[in-house]
Amino acid sequence: MLTNPQIAVAVVVVTVITFVCRIMPFVLLRGRQDSALLAFLSRAMPLGVMIVLVAYTLGGVSLSPSSWLPAACGIGATAGLHLWRRSIGLSLIGGTGVYVALSLLLG
């Protein structure tokens, strides 16, 4: 069992590592706003991240409707809400809500 000082040290170490990981991109990219590579990545990364998330979501889906229907409806709701309102928060919460609700109803 960990003692209180050990827990405090672990919290401090995790805090420092998290802070360094969050600040490092800003430090490394300082002064490179006109980079062609960064311009390309700013255009391509959002779509790339969404493709990876959709592939991950559909990775464990089987042929039974209780498996693929919640995933398909959740993805559709996320896309529809985002196209409608352009709000990341709304599309994230709405799509997750549709997925969870259908998973509970069909599961």
mmCIF file with all atom_site columns, C-alpha atoms in Angstrom:
data_model
loop_
_atom_site.group_PDB
_atom_site.id
_atom_site.type_symbol
_atom_site.label_atom_id
_atom_site.label_alt_id
_atom_site.label_comp_id
_atom_site.label_asym_id
_atom_site.label_entity_id
_atom_site.label_seq_id
_atom_site.pdbx_PDB_ins_code
_atom_site.Cartn_x
_atom_site.Cartn_y
_atom_site.Cartn_z
_atom_site.occupancy
_atom_site.B_iso_or_equiv
_atom_site.pdbx_formal_charge
_atom_site.auth_seq_id
_atom_site.auth_comp_id
_atom_site.auth_asym_id
_atom_site.auth_atom_id
_atom_site.pdbx_PDB_model_num
ATOM 1   C CA . MET A 1 1   ? 0.000   0.000  0.000   1.00 0.00 ? 1   MET A CA 1
ATOM 2   C CA . LEU A 1 2   ? 1.283   3.439  -0.854  1.00 0.00 ? 2   LEU A CA 1
ATOM 3   C CA . THR A 1 3   ? 1.883   5.966  1.866   1.00 0.00 ? 3   THR A CA 1
ATOM 4   C CA . ASN A 1 4   ? 0.624   9.552  1.678   1.00 0.00 ? 4   ASN A CA 1
ATOM 5   C CA . PRO A 1 5   ? 4.045   10.987 0.699   1.00 0.00 ? 5   PRO A CA 1
ATOM 6   C CA . GLN A 1 6   ? 4.356   8.390  -2.078  1.00 0.00 ? 6   GLN A CA 1
ATOM 7   C CA . ILE A 1 7   ? 0.912   9.293  -3.381  1.00 0.00 ? 7   ILE A CA 1
ATOM 8   C CA . ALA A 1 8   ? 1.800   12.998 -3.295  1.00 0.00 ? 8   ALA A CA 1
ATOM 9   C CA . VAL A 1 9   ? 5.019   12.350 -5.238  1.00 0.00 ? 9   VAL A CA 1
ATOM 10  C CA . ALA A 1 10  ? 3.119   10.288 -7.813  1.00 0.00 ? 10  ALA A CA 1
ATOM 11  C CA . VAL A 1 11  ? 0.535   13.074 -8.256  1.00 0.00 ? 11  VAL A CA 1
ATOM 12  C CA . VAL A 1 12  ? 3.279   15.680 -8.711  1.00 0.00 ? 12  VAL A CA 1
ATOM 13  C CA . VAL A 1 13  ? 5.126   13.507 -11.259 1.00 0.00 ? 13  VAL A CA 1
ATOM 14  C CA . VAL A 1 14  ? 1.935   12.853 -13.253 1.00 0.00 ? 14  VAL A CA 1
ATOM 15  C CA . THR A 1 15  ? 1.058   16.567 -13.121 1.00 0.00 ? 15  THR A CA 1
ATOM 16  C CA . VAL A 1 16  ? 4.474   17.610 -14.430 1.00 0.00 ? 16  VAL A CA 1
ATOM 17  C CA . ILE A 1 17  ? 4.395   15.008 -17.223 1.00 0.00 ? 17  ILE A CA 1
ATOM 18  C CA . THR A 1 18  ? 0.877   16.092 -18.248 1.00 0.00 ? 18  THR A CA 1
ATOM 19  C CA . PHE A 1 19  ? 1.870   19.768 -18.264 1.00 0.00 ? 19  PHE A CA 1
ATOM 20  C CA . VAL A 1 20  ? 4.977   19.083 -20.345 1.00 0.00 ? 20  VAL A CA 1
ATOM 21  C CA . CYS A 1 21  ? 2.993   17.008 -22.845 1.00 0.00 ? 21  CYS A CA 1
ATOM 22  C CA . ARG A 1 22  ? 0.390   19.767 -23.196 1.00 0.00 ? 22  ARG A CA 1
ATOM 23  C CA . ILE A 1 23  ? 2.832   22.663 -23.560 1.00 0.00 ? 23  ILE A CA 1
ATOM 24  C CA . MET A 1 24  ? 5.409   20.927 -25.789 1.00 0.00 ? 24  MET A CA 1
ATOM 25  C CA . PRO A 1 25  ? 3.547   21.388 -29.124 1.00 0.00 ? 25  PRO A CA 1
ATOM 26  C CA . PHE A 1 26  ? 3.351   25.139 -28.516 1.00 0.00 ? 26  PHE A CA 1
ATOM 27  C CA . VAL A 1 27  ? 7.050   25.324 -27.665 1.00 0.00 ? 27  VAL A CA 1
ATOM 28  C CA . LEU A 1 28  ? 8.125   23.207 -30.636 1.00 0.00 ? 28  LEU A CA 1
ATOM 29  C CA . LEU A 1 29  ? 5.917   25.053 -33.143 1.00 0.00 ? 29  LEU A CA 1
ATOM 30  C CA . ARG A 1 30  ? 6.712   28.601 -32.007 1.00 0.00 ? 30  ARG A CA 1
ATOM 31  C CA . GLY A 1 31  ? 7.645   30.752 -34.994 1.00 0.00 ? 31  GLY A CA 1
ATOM 32  C CA . ARG A 1 32  ? 6.515   28.221 -37.597 1.00 0.00 ? 32  ARG A CA 1
ATOM 33  C CA . GLN A 1 33  ? 3.056   29.606 -38.413 1.00 0.00 ? 33  GLN A CA 1
ATOM 34  C CA . ASP A 1 34  ? 3.878   29.965 -42.130 1.00 0.00 ? 34  ASP A CA 1
ATOM 35  C CA . SER A 1 35  ? 4.984   26.354 -42.559 1.00 0.00 ? 35  SER A CA 1
ATOM 36  C CA . ALA A 1 36  ? 3.445   24.514 -45.534 1.00 0.00 ? 36  ALA A CA 1
ATOM 37  C CA . LEU A 1 37  ? 3.492   21.290 -43.529 1.00 0.00 ? 37  LEU A CA 1
ATOM 38  C CA . LEU A 1 38  ? 1.513   22.846 -40.668 1.00 0.00 ? 38  LEU A CA 1
ATOM 39  C CA . ALA A 1 39  ? -0.990  24.318 -43.126 1.00 0.00 ? 39  ALA A CA 1
ATOM 40  C CA . PHE A 1 40  ? -1.484  20.876 -44.668 1.00 0.00 ? 40  PHE A CA 1
ATOM 41  C CA . LEU A 1 41  ? -1.843  19.192 -41.278 1.00 0.00 ? 41  LEU A CA 1
ATOM 42  C CA . SER A 1 42  ? -4.391  21.766 -40.105 1.00 0.00 ? 42  SER A CA 1
ATOM 43  C CA . ARG A 1 43  ? -6.520  20.898 -43.140 1.00 0.00 ? 43  ARG A CA 1
ATOM 44  C CA . ALA A 1 44  ? -6.016  17.117 -43.133 1.00 0.00 ? 44  ALA A CA 1
ATOM 45  C CA . MET A 1 45  ? -5.915  16.161 -39.440 1.00 0.00 ? 45  MET A CA 1
ATOM 46  C CA . PRO A 1 46  ? -9.566  16.751 -38.476 1.00 0.00 ? 46  PRO A CA 1
ATOM 47  C CA . LEU A 1 47  ? -10.786 14.444 -41.239 1.00 0.00 ? 47  LEU A CA 1
ATOM 48  C CA . GLY A 1 48  ? -8.061  11.913 -40.459 1.00 0.00 ? 48  GLY A CA 1
ATOM 49  C CA . VAL A 1 49  ? -8.953  11.837 -36.779 1.00 0.00 ? 49  VAL A CA 1
ATOM 50  C CA . MET A 1 50  ? -12.646 11.370 -37.576 1.00 0.00 ? 50  MET A CA 1
ATOM 51  C CA . ILE A 1 51  ? -11.873 8.486  -39.949 1.00 0.00 ? 51  ILE A CA 1
ATOM 52  C CA . VAL A 1 52  ? -9.823  6.758  -37.252 1.00 0.00 ? 52  VAL A CA 1
ATOM 53  C CA . LEU A 1 53  ? -12.623 7.255  -34.689 1.00 0.00 ? 53  LEU A CA 1
ATOM 54  C CA . VAL A 1 54  ? -15.275 5.862  -37.054 1.00 0.00 ? 54  VAL A CA 1
ATOM 55  C CA . ALA A 1 55  ? -13.067 2.868  -37.890 1.00 0.00 ? 55  ALA A CA 1
ATOM 56  C CA . TYR A 1 56  ? -12.480 2.228  -34.182 1.00 0.00 ? 56  TYR A CA 1
ATOM 57  C CA . THR A 1 57  ? -16.205 2.505  -33.445 1.00 0.00 ? 57  THR A CA 1
ATOM 58  C CA . LEU A 1 58  ? -17.131 0.069  -36.198 1.00 0.00 ? 58  LEU A CA 1
ATOM 59  C CA . GLY A 1 59  ? -14.286 -2.351 -35.418 1.00 0.00 ? 59  GLY A CA 1
ATOM 60  C CA . GLY A 1 60  ? -16.227 -4.441 -32.902 1.00 0.00 ? 60  GLY A CA 1
ATOM 61  C CA . VAL A 1 61  ? -19.565 -4.368 -34.716 1.00 0.00 ? 61  VAL A CA 1
ATOM 62  C CA . SER A 1 62  ? -21.156 -7.674 -35.692 1.00 0.00 ? 62  SER A CA 1
ATOM 63  C CA . LEU A 1 63  ? -23.998 -8.392 -38.116 1.00 0.00 ? 63  LEU A CA 1
ATOM 64  C CA . SER A 1 64  ? -26.711 -8.370 -35.459 1.00 0.00 ? 64  SER A CA 1
ATOM 65  C CA . PRO A 1 65  ? -28.823 -5.190 -35.492 1.00 0.00 ? 65  PRO A CA 1
ATOM 66  C CA . SER A 1 66  ? -28.281 -4.689 -31.758 1.00 0.00 ? 66  SER A CA 1
ATOM 67  C CA . SER A 1 67  ? -24.600 -4.232 -32.564 1.00 0.00 ? 67  SER A CA 1
ATOM 68  C CA . TRP A 1 68  ? -24.457 -2.184 -35.768 1.00 0.00 ? 68  TRP A CA 1
ATOM 69  C CA . LEU A 1 69  ? -27.660 -0.126 -35.443 1.00 0.00 ? 69  LEU A CA 1
ATOM 70  C CA . PRO A 1 70  ? -26.576 1.931  -32.388 1.00 0.00 ? 70  PRO A CA 1
ATOM 71  C CA . ALA A 1 71  ? -23.158 2.563  -33.947 1.00 0.00 ? 71  ALA A CA 1
ATOM 72  C CA . ALA A 1 72  ? -24.600 3.594  -37.312 1.00 0.00 ? 72  ALA A CA 1
ATOM 73  C CA . CYS A 1 73  ? -27.242 5.842  -35.728 1.00 0.00 ? 73  CYS A CA 1
ATOM 74  C CA . GLY A 1 74  ? -24.692 7.394  -33.371 1.00 0.00 ? 74  GLY A CA 1
ATOM 75  C CA . ILE A 1 75  ? -22.344 8.174  -36.246 1.00 0.00 ? 75  ILE A CA 1
ATOM 76  C CA . GLY A 1 76  ? -25.251 9.531  -38.298 1.00 0.00 ? 76  GLY A CA 1
ATOM 77  C CA . ALA A 1 77  ? -26.475 11.683 -35.422 1.00 0.00 ? 77  ALA A CA 1
ATOM 78  C CA . THR A 1 78  ? -22.977 13.031 -34.803 1.00 0.00 ? 78  THR A CA 1
ATOM 79  C CA . ALA A 1 79  ? -22.512 13.913 -38.482 1.00 0.00 ? 79  ALA A CA 1
ATOM 80  C CA . GLY A 1 80  ? -26.009 15.382 -38.809 1.00 0.00 ? 80  GLY A CA 1
ATOM 81  C CA . LEU A 1 81  ? -25.742 17.521 -35.697 1.00 0.00 ? 81  LEU A CA 1
ATOM 82  C CA . HIS A 1 82  ? -22.328 18.776 -36.725 1.00 0.00 ? 82  HIS A CA 1
ATOM 83  C CA . LEU A 1 83  ? -23.468 19.663 -40.234 1.00 0.00 ? 83  LEU A CA 1
ATOM 84  C CA . TRP A 1 84  ? -26.552 21.370 -38.789 1.00 0.00 ? 84  TRP A CA 1
ATOM 85  C CA . ARG A 1 85  ? -24.995 23.448 -35.989 1.00 0.00 ? 85  ARG A CA 1
ATOM 86  C CA . ARG A 1 86  ? -21.197 23.205 -36.486 1.00 0.00 ? 86  ARG A CA 1
ATOM 87  C CA . SER A 1 87  ? -20.881 22.645 -32.740 1.00 0.00 ? 87  SER A CA 1
ATOM 88  C CA . ILE A 1 88  ? -18.370 20.048 -31.627 1.00 0.00 ? 88  ILE A CA 1
ATOM 89  C CA . GLY A 1 89  ? -19.893 19.824 -28.164 1.00 0.00 ? 89  GLY A CA 1
ATOM 90  C CA . LEU A 1 90  ? -23.443 19.352 -29.431 1.00 0.00 ? 90  LEU A CA 1
ATOM 91  C CA . SER A 1 91  ? -22.459 16.739 -32.019 1.00 0.00 ? 91  SER A CA 1
ATOM 92  C CA . LEU A 1 92  ? -20.301 14.857 -29.520 1.00 0.00 ? 92  LEU A CA 1
ATOM 93  C CA . ILE A 1 93  ? -22.931 14.776 -26.770 1.00 0.00 ? 93  ILE A CA 1
ATOM 94  C CA . GLY A 1 94  ? -25.832 14.173 -29.159 1.00 0.00 ? 94  GLY A CA 1
ATOM 95  C CA . GLY A 1 95  ? -24.142 11.344 -31.044 1.00 0.00 ? 95  GLY A CA 1
ATOM 96  C CA . THR A 1 96  ? -23.006 9.701  -27.822 1.00 0.00 ? 96  THR A CA 1
ATOM 97  C CA . GLY A 1 97  ? -26.508 10.034 -26.379 1.00 0.00 ? 97  GLY A CA 1
ATOM 98  C CA . VAL A 1 98  ? -28.088 8.384  -29.438 1.00 0.00 ? 98  VAL A CA 1
ATOM 99  C CA . TYR A 1 99  ? -25.539 5.564  -29.315 1.00 0.00 ? 99  TYR A CA 1
ATOM 100 C CA . VAL A 1 100 ? -26.001 4.929  -25.588 1.00 0.00 ? 100 VAL A CA 1
ATOM 101 C CA . ALA A 1 101 ? -29.806 5.135  -25.747 1.00 0.00 ? 101 ALA A CA 1
ATOM 102 C CA . LEU A 1 102 ? -30.036 2.677  -28.654 1.00 0.00 ? 102 LEU A CA 1
ATOM 103 C CA . SER A 1 103 ? -27.480 0.351  -27.062 1.00 0.00 ? 103 SER A CA 1
ATOM 104 C CA . LEU A 1 104 ? -29.584 0.228  -23.889 1.00 0.00 ? 104 LEU A CA 1
ATOM 105 C CA . LEU A 1 105 ? -32.869 -0.206 -25.776 1.00 0.00 ? 105 LEU A CA 1
ATOM 106 C CA . LEU A 1 106 ? -31.597 -2.915 -28.125 1.00 0.00 ? 106 LEU A CA 1
ATOM 107 C CA . GLY A 1 107 ? -29.181 -4.634 -25.724 1.00 0.00 ? 107 GLY A CA 1
#
